[in-house]
Short mmCIF file of C-alpha atoms in Angstrom, two decimals:
data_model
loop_
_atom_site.label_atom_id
_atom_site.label_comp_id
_atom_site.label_asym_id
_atom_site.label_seq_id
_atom_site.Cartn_x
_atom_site.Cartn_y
_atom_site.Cartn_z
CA UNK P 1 210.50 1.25 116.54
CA UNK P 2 211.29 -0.41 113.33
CA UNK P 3 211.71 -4.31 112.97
CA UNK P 4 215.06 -3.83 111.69
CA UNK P 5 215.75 -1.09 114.85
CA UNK P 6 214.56 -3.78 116.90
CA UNK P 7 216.65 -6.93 115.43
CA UNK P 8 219.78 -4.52 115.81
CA UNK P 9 218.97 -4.26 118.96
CA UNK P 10 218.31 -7.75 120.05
CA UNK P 11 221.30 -9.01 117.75
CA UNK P 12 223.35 -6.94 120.31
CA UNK P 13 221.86 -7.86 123.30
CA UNK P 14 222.22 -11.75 122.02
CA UNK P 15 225.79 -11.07 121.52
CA UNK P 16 226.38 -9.59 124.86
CA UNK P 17 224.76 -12.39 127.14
CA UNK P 18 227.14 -14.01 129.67
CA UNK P 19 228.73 -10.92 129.43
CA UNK P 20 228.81 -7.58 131.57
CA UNK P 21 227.19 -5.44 128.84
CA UNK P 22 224.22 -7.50 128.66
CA UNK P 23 221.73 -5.35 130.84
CA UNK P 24 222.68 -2.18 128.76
CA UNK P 25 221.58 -4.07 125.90
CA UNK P 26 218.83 -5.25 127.41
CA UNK P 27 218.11 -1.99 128.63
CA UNK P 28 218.31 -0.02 124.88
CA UNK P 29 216.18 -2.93 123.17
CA UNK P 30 213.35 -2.81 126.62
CA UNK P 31 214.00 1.29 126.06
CA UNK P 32 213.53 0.97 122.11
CA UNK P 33 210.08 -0.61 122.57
CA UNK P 34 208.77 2.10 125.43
CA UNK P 35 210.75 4.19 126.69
CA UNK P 36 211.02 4.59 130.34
CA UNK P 37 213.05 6.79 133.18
CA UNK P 38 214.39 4.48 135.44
CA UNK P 39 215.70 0.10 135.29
CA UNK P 40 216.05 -1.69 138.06
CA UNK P 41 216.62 -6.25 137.71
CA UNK P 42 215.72 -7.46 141.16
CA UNK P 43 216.05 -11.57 141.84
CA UNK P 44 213.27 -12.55 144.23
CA UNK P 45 214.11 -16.05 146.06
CA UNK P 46 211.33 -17.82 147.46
CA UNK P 47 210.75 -15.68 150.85
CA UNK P 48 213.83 -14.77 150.93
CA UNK P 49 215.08 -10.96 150.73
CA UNK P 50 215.16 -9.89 147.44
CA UNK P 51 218.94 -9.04 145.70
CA UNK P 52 219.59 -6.28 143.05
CA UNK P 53 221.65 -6.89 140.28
CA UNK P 54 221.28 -4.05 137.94
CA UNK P 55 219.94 -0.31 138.15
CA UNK P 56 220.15 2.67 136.05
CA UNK P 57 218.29 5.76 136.05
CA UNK P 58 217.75 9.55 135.06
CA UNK P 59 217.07 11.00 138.45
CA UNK P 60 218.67 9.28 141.42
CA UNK P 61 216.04 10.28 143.69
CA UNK P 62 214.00 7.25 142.54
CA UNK P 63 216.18 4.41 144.30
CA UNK P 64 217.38 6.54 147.19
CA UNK P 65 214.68 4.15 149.25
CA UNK P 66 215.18 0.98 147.63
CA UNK P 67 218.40 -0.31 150.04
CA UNK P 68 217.45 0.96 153.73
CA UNK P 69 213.09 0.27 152.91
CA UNK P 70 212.58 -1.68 150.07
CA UNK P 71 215.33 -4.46 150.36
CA UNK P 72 214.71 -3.63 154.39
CA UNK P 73 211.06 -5.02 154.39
CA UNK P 74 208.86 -3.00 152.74
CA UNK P 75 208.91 -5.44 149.68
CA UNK P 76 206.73 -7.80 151.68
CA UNK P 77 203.86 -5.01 150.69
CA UNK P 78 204.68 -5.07 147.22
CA UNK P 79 202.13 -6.25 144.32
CA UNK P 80 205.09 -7.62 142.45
CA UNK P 81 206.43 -9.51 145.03
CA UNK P 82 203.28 -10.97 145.56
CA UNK P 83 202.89 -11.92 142.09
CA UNK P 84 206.52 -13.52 142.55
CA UNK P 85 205.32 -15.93 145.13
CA UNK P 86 202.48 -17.24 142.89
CA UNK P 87 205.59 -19.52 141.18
CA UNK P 88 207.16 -19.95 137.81
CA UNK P 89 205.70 -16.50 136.75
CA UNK P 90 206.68 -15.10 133.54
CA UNK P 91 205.82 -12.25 131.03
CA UNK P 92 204.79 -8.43 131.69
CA UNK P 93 202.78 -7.08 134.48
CA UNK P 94 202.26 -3.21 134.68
CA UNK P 95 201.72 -2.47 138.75
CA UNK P 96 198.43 -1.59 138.91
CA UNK P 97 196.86 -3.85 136.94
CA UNK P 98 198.29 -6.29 139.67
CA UNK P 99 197.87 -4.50 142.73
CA UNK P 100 195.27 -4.71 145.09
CA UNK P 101 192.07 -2.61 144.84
CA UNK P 102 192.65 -0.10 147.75
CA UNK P 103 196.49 -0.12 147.08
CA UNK P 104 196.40 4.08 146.55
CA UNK P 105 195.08 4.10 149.85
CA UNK P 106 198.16 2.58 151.86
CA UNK P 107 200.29 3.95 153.94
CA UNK P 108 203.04 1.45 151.54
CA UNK P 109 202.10 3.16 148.68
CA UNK P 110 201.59 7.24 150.67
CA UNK P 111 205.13 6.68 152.30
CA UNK P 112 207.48 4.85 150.73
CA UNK P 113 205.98 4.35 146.78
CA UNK P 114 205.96 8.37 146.42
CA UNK P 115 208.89 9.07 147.46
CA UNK P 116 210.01 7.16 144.69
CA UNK P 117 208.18 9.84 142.48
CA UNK P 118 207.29 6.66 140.25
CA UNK P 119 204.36 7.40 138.10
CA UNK P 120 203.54 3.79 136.64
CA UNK P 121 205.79 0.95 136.54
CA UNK P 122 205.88 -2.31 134.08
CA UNK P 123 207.59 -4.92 135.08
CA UNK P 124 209.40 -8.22 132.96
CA UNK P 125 208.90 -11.60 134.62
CA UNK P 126 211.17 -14.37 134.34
CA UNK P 127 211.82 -17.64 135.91
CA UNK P 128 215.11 -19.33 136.29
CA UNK P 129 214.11 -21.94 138.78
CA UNK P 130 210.69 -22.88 140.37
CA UNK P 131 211.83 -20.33 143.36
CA UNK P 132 213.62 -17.81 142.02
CA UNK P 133 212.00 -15.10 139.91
CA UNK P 134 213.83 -12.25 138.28
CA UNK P 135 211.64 -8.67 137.49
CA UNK P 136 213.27 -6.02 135.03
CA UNK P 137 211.22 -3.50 136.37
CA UNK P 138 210.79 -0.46 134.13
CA UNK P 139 209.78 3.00 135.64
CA UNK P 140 208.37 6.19 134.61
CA UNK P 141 208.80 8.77 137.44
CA UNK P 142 208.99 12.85 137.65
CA UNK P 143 211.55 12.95 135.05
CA UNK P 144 208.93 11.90 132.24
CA UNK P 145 206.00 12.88 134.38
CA UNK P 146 203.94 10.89 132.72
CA UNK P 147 202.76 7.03 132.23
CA UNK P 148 203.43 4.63 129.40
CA UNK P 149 201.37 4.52 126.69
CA UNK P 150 199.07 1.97 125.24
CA UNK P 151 201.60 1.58 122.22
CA UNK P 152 204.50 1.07 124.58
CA UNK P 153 202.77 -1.69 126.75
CA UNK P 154 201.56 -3.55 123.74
CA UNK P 155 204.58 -3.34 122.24
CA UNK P 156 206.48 -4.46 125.55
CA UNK P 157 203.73 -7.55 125.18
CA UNK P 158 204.19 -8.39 122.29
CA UNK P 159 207.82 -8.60 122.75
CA UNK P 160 207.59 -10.36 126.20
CA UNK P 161 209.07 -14.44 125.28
CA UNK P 162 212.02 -12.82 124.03
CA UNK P 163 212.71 -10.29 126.76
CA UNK P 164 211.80 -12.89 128.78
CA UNK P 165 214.73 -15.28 127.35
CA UNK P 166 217.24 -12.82 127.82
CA UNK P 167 217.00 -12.44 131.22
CA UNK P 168 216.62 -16.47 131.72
CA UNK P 169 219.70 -16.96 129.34
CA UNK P 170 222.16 -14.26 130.98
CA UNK P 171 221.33 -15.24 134.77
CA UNK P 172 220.46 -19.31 133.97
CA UNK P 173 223.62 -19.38 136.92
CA UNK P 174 222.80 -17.01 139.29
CA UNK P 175 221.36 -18.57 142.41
CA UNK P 176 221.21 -16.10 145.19
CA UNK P 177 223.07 -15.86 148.85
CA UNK P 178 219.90 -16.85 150.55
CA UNK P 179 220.00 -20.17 148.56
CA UNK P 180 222.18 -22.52 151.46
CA UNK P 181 219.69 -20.69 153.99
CA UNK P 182 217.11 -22.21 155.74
CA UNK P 183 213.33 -21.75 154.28
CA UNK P 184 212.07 -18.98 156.23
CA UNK P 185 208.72 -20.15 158.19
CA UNK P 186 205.55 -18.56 156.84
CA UNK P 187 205.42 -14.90 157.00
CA UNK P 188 201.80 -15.01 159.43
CA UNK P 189 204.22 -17.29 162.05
CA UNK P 190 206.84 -14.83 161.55
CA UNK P 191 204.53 -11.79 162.59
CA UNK P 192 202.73 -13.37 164.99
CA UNK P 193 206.00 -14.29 166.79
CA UNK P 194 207.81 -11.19 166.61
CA UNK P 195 204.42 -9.07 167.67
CA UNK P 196 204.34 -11.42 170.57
CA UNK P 197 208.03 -10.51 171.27
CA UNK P 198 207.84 -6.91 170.55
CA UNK P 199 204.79 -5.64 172.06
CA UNK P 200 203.44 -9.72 173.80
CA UNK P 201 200.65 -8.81 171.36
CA UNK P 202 199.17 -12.40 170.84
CA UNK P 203 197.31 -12.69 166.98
CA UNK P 204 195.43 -15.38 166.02
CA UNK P 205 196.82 -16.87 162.31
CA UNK P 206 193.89 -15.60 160.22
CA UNK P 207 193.97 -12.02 162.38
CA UNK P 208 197.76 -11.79 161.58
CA UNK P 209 196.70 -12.66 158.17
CA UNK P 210 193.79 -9.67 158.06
CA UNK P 211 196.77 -7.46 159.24
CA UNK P 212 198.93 -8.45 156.11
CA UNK P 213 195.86 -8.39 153.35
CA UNK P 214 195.40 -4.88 154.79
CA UNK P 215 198.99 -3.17 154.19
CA UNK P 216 199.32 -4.34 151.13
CA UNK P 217 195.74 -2.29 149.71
CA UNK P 218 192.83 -5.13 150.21
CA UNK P 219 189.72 -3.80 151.26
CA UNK P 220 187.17 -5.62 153.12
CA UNK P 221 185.31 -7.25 150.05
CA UNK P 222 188.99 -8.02 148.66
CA UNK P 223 190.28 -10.26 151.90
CA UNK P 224 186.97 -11.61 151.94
CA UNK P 225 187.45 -13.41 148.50
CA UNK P 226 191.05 -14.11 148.88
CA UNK P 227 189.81 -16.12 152.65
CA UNK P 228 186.45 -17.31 151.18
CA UNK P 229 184.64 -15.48 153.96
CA UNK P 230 182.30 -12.73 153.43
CA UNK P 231 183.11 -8.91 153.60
CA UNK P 232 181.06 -8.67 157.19
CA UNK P 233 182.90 -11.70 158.79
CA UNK P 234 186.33 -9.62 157.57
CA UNK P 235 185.10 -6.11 159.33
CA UNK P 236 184.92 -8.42 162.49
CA UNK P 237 188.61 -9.67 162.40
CA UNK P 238 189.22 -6.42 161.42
CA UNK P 239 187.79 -4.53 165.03
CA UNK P 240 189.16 -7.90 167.07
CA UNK P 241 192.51 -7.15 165.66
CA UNK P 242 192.57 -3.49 166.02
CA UNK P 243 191.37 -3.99 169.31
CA UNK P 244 194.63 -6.28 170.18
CA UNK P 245 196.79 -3.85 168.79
CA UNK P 246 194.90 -1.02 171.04
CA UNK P 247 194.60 0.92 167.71
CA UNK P 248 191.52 2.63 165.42
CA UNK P 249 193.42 2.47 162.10
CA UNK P 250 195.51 1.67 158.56
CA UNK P 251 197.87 4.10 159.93
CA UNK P 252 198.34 3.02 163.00
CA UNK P 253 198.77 -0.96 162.07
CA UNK P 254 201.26 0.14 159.29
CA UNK P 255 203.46 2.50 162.56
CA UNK P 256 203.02 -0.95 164.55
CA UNK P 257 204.07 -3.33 162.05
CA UNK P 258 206.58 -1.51 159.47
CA UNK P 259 209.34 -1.65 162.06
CA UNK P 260 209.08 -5.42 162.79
CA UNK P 261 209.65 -5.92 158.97
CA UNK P 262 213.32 -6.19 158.76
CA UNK P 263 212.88 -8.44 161.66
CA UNK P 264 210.95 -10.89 159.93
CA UNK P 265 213.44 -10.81 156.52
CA UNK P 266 216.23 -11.93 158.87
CA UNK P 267 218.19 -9.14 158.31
CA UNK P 268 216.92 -6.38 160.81
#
């Protein structure tokens, strides 16, 4: 895209904030600098469920899991949330340069990221308050069927402060439903609690922990580093808490857990 293409575009999009046309001009100036299938803005809100306030897309087969799974737990998996939680986070992140290392290998990715049919996936970070986090998440799924190109990140980088702004200027007001609720307790407590319930399954903290690091695509030498333990002391929470669970594998832990999810947003 041309500078002047591009100063068009942002003069637009600068005249449109506060305004409803805002994320379509947000989305043509993101769209002029690489072009991508789908747009989705979600507001992330400490560890709170996430809200959606804008989508658009060329095949509608790519969101058709985001309101019953996504916003239903199965963002507590996701690499991007993750990265929300590390605080004040802003600028781009493509997925998989911030996933976890065995992330192609979970049952997250095998059953509910497919279905999406999303091929690769950058997303914008910006912060409008030390909790709250908003991602324009651009897609490229089976309508493109194919990934962004080097050209199209950098270009997506070098343009990140002011994509960045845009989103922090238009929603500078927006403070979620979830913001007069109480601060959920850690998500560990939560799981432990509602396995207990569920199934009197009784986790220790760091095996609930284990459990977590291993939906969301760590492998052994991964939740090793993250607990400062080594990869051997890992395989043996590992076996202790498969043993609790009375199950052999991934699978199995992601069939037990997956449906206490919603439980543990508050909203299941």
């Amino acid at each position: 895209m041309k500078q002047s293409e591009r100063d068009e575009l942002l003069a637009a999009a600068v005249k449109a904030l506060a305004t409803p046309e805002l994320p379509h001009r947000f989305s043509a100036l993101a769209k002029g600098l690489a072009a991508f299938d789908n747009l989705i803005v979600i507001a992330y809100h400490g560890e709170h469920r996430p809200a959606v306030l804008y989508r658009e897309y060329t095949d509608p087969v790519v969101y058709l899991p985001m309101d019953s799974q996504y916003l239903g737990g199965a963002y507590l998996l996701d690499p991007f949330y993750r990265e929300h939680l590390k605080g004040s986070v802003r600028g781009i992140r493509r997925l998989m340069e911030v996933a976890p290392d065995h992330f192609r290998r979970t049952h997250y990715y095998n059953n509910y990221y497919k279905q999406t049919t999303l091929l690769d996936e950058v997303a914008v970070f910006a912060s409008i308050d030390v909790d709250i986090t908003l991602t324009a998440c651009l897609g490229r799924d089976r309508s493109s069927g194919k990934p962004f190109g080097k050209r199209e990140i950098q270009a997506l980088r070098q343009n990140a402060k002011v994509l960045c702004a845009l989103l922090e200027a238009h929603w500078r007001d927006y403070r979620p439903a979830s913001a007069a609720e109480a601060v959920p307790a850690p998500l560990v407590e939560r799981l432990r609690e509602a396995l207990e319930q569920e199934y009197r399954i009784r986790l220790s903290p760091r095996q609930a922990e284990v459990a977590l690091f291993i939906l969301r695509g760590h492998s052994s030498l991964s939740i090793g580093l993250h607990l400062n333990v080594s990869a051997q002391t890992v395989k043996v929470f590992r076996r202790q808490l498969y043993a609790k669970c009375s199950i052999s594998s991934q699978a199995e832990l992601f069939a037990l857990l997956m449906p206490l999810f919603a439980r543990l947003t508050g909203h299941g």
